[in-house]
Tab-separated table of C-alpha atoms in Angstrom:
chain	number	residue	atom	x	y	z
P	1	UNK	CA	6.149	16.699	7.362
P	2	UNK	CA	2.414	15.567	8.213
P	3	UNK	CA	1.922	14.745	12.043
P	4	UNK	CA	-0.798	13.326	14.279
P	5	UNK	CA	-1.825	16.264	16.855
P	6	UNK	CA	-3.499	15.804	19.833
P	7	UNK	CA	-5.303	18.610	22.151
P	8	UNK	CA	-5.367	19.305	24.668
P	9	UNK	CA	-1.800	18.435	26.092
P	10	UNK	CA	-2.921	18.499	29.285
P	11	UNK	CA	-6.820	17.519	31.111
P	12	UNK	CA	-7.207	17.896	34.416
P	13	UNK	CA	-10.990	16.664	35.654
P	14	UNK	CA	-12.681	14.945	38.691
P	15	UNK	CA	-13.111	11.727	39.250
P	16	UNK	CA	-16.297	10.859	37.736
P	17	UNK	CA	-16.375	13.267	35.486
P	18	UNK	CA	-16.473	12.408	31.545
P	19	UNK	CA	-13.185	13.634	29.544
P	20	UNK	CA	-12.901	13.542	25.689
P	21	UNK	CA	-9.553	13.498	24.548
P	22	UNK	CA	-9.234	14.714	20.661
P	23	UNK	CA	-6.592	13.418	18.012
P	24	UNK	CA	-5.893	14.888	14.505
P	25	UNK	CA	-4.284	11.874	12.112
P	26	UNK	CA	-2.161	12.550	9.278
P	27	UNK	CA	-4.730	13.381	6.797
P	28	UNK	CA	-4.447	10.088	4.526
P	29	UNK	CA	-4.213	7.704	7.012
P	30	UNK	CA	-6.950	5.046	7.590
P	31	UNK	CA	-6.012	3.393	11.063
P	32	UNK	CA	-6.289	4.594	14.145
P	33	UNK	CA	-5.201	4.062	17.899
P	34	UNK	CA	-5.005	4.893	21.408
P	35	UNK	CA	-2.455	3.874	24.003
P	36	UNK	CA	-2.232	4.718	27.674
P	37	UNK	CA	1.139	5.188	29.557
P	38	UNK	CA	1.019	5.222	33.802
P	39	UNK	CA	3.686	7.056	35.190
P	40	UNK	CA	6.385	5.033	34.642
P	41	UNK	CA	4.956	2.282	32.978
P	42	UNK	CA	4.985	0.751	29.703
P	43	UNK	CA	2.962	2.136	26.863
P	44	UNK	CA	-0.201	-0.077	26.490
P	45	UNK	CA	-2.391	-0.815	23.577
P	46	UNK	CA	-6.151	0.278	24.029
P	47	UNK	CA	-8.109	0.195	20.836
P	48	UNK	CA	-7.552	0.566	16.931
P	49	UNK	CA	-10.228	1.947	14.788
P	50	UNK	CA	-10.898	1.572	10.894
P	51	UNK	CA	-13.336	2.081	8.371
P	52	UNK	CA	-15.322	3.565	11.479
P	53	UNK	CA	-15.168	0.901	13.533
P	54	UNK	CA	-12.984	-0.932	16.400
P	55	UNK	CA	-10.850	-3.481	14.731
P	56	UNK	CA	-9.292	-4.686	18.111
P	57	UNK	CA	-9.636	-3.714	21.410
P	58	UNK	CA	-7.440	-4.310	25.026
P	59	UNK	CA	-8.328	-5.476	28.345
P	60	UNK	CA	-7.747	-2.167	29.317
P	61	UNK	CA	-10.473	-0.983	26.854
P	62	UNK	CA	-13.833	-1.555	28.938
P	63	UNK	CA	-17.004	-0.085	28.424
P	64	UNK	CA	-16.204	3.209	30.226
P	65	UNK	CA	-14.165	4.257	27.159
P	66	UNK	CA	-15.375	4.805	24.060
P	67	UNK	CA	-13.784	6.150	20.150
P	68	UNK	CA	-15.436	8.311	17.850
P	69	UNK	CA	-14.434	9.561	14.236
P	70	UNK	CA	-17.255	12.282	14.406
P	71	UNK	CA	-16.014	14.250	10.912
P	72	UNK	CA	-13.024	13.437	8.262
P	73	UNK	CA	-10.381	14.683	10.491
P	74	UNK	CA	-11.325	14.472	13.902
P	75	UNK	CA	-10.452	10.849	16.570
P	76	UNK	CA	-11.796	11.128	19.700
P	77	UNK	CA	-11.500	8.830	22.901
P	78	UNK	CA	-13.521	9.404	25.658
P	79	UNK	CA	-13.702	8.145	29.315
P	80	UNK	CA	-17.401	8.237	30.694
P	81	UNK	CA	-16.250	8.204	34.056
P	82	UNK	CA	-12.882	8.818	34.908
P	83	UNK	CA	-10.907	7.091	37.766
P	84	UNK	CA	-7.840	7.924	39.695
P	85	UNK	CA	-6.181	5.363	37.795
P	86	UNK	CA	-7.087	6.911	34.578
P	87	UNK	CA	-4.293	9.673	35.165
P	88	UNK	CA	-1.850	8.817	32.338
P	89	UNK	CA	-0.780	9.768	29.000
P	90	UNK	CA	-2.992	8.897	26.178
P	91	UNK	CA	-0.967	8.685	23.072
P	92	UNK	CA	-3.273	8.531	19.431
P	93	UNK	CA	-1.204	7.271	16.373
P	94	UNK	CA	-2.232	6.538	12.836
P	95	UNK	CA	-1.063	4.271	9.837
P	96	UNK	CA	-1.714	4.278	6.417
P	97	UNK	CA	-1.226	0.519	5.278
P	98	UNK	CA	-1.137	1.589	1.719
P	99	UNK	CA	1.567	3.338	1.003
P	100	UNK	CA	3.799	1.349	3.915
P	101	UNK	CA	5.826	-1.043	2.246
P	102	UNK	CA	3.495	-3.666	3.282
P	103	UNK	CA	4.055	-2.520	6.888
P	104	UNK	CA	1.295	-0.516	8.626
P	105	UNK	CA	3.933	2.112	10.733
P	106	UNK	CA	2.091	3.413	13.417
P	107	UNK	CA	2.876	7.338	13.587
P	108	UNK	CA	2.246	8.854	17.223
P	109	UNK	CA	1.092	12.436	18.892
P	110	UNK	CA	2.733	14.408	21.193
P	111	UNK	CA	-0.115	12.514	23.865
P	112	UNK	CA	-2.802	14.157	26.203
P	113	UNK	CA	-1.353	14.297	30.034
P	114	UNK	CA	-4.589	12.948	31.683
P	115	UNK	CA	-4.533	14.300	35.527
P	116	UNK	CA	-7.685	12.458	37.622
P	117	UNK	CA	-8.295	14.468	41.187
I	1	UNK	CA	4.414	-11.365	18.531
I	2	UNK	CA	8.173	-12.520	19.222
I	3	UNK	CA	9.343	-11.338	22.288
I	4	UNK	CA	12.316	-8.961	22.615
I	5	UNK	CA	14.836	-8.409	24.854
I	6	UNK	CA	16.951	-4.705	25.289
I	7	UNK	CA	19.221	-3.738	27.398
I	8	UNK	CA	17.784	-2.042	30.367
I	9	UNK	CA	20.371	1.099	29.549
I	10	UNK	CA	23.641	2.268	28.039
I	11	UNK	CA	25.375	5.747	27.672
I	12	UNK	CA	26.835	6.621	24.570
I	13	UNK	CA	29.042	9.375	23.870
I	14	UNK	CA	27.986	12.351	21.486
I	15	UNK	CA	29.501	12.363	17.836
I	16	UNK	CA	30.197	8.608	18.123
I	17	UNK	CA	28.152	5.993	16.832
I	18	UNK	CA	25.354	4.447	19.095
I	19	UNK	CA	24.737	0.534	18.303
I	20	UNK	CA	21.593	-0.421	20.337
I	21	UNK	CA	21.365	-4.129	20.558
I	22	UNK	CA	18.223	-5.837	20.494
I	23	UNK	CA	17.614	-9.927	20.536
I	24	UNK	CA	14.169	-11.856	19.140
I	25	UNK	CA	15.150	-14.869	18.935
I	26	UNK	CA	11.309	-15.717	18.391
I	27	UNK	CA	10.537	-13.997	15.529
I	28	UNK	CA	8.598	-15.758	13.113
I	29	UNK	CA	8.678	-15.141	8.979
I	30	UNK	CA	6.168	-12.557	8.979
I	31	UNK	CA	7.203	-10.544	11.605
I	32	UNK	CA	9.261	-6.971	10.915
I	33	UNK	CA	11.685	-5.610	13.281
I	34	UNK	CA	10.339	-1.896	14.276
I	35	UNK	CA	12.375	0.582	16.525
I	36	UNK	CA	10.738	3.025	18.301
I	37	UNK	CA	11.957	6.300	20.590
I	38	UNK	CA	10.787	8.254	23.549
I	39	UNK	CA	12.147	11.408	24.662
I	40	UNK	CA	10.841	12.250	27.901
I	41	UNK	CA	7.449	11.203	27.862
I	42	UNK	CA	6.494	12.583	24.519
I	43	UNK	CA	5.208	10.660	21.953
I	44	UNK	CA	6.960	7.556	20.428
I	45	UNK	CA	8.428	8.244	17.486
I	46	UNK	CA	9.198	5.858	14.704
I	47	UNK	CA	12.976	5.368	13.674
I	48	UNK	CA	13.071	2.743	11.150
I	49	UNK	CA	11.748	-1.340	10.459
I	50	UNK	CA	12.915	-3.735	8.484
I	51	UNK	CA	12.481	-7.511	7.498
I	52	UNK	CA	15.262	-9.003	6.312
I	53	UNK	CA	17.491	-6.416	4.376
I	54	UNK	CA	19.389	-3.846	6.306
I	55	UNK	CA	17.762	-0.655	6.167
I	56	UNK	CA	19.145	3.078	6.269
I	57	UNK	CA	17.220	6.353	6.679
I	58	UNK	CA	18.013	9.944	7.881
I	59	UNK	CA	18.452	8.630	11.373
I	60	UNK	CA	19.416	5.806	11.638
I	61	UNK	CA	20.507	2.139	10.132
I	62	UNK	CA	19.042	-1.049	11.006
I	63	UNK	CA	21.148	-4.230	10.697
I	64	UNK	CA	19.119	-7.140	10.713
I	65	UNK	CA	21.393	-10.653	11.408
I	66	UNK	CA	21.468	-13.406	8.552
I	67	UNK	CA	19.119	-15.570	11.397
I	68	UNK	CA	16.734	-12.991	11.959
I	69	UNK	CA	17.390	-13.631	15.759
I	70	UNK	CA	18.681	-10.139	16.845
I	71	UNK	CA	19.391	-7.003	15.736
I	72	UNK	CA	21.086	-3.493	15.937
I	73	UNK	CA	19.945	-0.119	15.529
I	74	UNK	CA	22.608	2.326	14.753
I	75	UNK	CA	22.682	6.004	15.370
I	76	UNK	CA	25.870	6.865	13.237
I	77	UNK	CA	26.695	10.502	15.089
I	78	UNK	CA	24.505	10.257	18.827
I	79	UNK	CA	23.802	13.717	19.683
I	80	UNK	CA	22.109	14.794	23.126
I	81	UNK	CA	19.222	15.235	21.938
I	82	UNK	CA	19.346	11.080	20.819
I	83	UNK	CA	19.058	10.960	24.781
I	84	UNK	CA	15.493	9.098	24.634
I	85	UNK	CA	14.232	5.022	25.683
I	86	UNK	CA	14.610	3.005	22.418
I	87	UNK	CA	12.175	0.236	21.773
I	88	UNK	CA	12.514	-2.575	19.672
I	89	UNK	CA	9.446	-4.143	18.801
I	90	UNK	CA	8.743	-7.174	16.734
I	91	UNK	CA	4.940	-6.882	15.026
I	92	UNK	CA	3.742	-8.511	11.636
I	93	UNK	CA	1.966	-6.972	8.959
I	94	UNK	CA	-1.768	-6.486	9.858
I	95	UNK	CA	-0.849	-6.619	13.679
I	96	UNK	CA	-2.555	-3.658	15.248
I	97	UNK	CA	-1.325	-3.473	18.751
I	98	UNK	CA	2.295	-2.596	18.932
I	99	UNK	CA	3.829	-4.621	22.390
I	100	UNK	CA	6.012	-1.645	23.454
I	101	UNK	CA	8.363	-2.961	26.461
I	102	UNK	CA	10.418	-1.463	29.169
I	103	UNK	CA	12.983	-0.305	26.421
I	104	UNK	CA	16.245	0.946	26.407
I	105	UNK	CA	17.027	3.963	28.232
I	106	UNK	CA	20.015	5.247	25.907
I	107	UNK	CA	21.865	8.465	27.553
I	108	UNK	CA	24.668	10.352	25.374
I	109	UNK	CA	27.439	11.856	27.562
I	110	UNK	CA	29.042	15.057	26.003
């Protein structure tokens, strides 16, 4: 069965330091998304992507992040300069409105654990 | 989107069948009923939606009431590894942001 990957599982950088975090969709899918979870938080919404461009974007989503489709396969999210209270998960998911019943079903990665020291 | 409200958590015990309740009284027409899991901080995997019908897949039913004001996902035969937070999530067609909440932490007892 298809899946989104994501690599690597786990980042562990300096504060200040620029991270990109890299996301495989299923191949046929044309939306794309990253979401954040804290620590025991919710998972947030931070930014959907189509037909190479943001379609919506968060609060959360300021301009020290950033999302890239640089080839056909490749999504990439990256932090310019990360802060301590970047440490999280970062989960990327894909959809594929098409074929969804008329439902756009948002399929999700295994995440990137995000450590900020 | 519709609010919804979970549980905060329930046990359930393995081989019997898990009903997870969820209530939205909110929703509006155009809105689908999604259900969501999360085992231990993976990622959140997608279970099943549906709109009006009542839905069935490989894991799991989804009975949607006459009102459209709650709902309740069934897992027919909970197993330990069903152990996860279940979401319930109320999104329309076109909506890009899913509103994931606290969820329900579901635990099945051997």
């Amino acid at each position: 069965e298809p899946e989104v990957t994501q690599t690597p599982s786990h980042q562990v950088t300096q504060m200040g330091q620029e991270v990109i975090l890299r996301c495989v969709p299923i191949s046929n899918h044309l939306y794309f998304y990253w979401y954040r979870q804290i620590l025991g938080q919710k998972v947030e919404f931070l930014v959907s992507f189509y037909n190479n461009e943001i379609s919506e974007k968060s609060e959360i989503f300021d301009d020290q992040f950033s999302v890239e489709r640089p080839d056909g396969s490749n999504f990439t999210l990256k932090i310019r300069s990360t802060k301590l209270e970047d440490s999280a998960m970062y989960f990327c998911a894909s959809s594929d409105p098409i074929s969804g019943r008329g439902t756009d079903t948002q399929y999700f990665g295994p995440g990137t654990r995000l450590t900020v020291l | 989107d519709a609010k919804t409200t979970q549980p905060t958590s329930m046990d359930c015990a393995e081989g019997r069948a898990a009903n997870l309740p969820c209530n939205h009284s909110t929703i509006s027409g155009n809105e689908y009923v999604y259900w969501y899991r999360q085992i231990h901080s993976q990622g959140p995997q997608y279970i099943i939606h549906g709109l009006k019908n009542n839905e069935t897949n490989e894991m799991a039913s989804l009975i949607i009431t006459e009102d459209r004001k709650s709902s309740t996902l069934i897992l027919p035969h909970a197993t330990l590894r069903d152990t996860a937070v279940y979401y319930c999530i109320v999104s329309s067609y076109g909506n890009n942001r899913l509103a994931f909440g606290k969820g329900n932490q579901v635990v099945v007892i051997p």
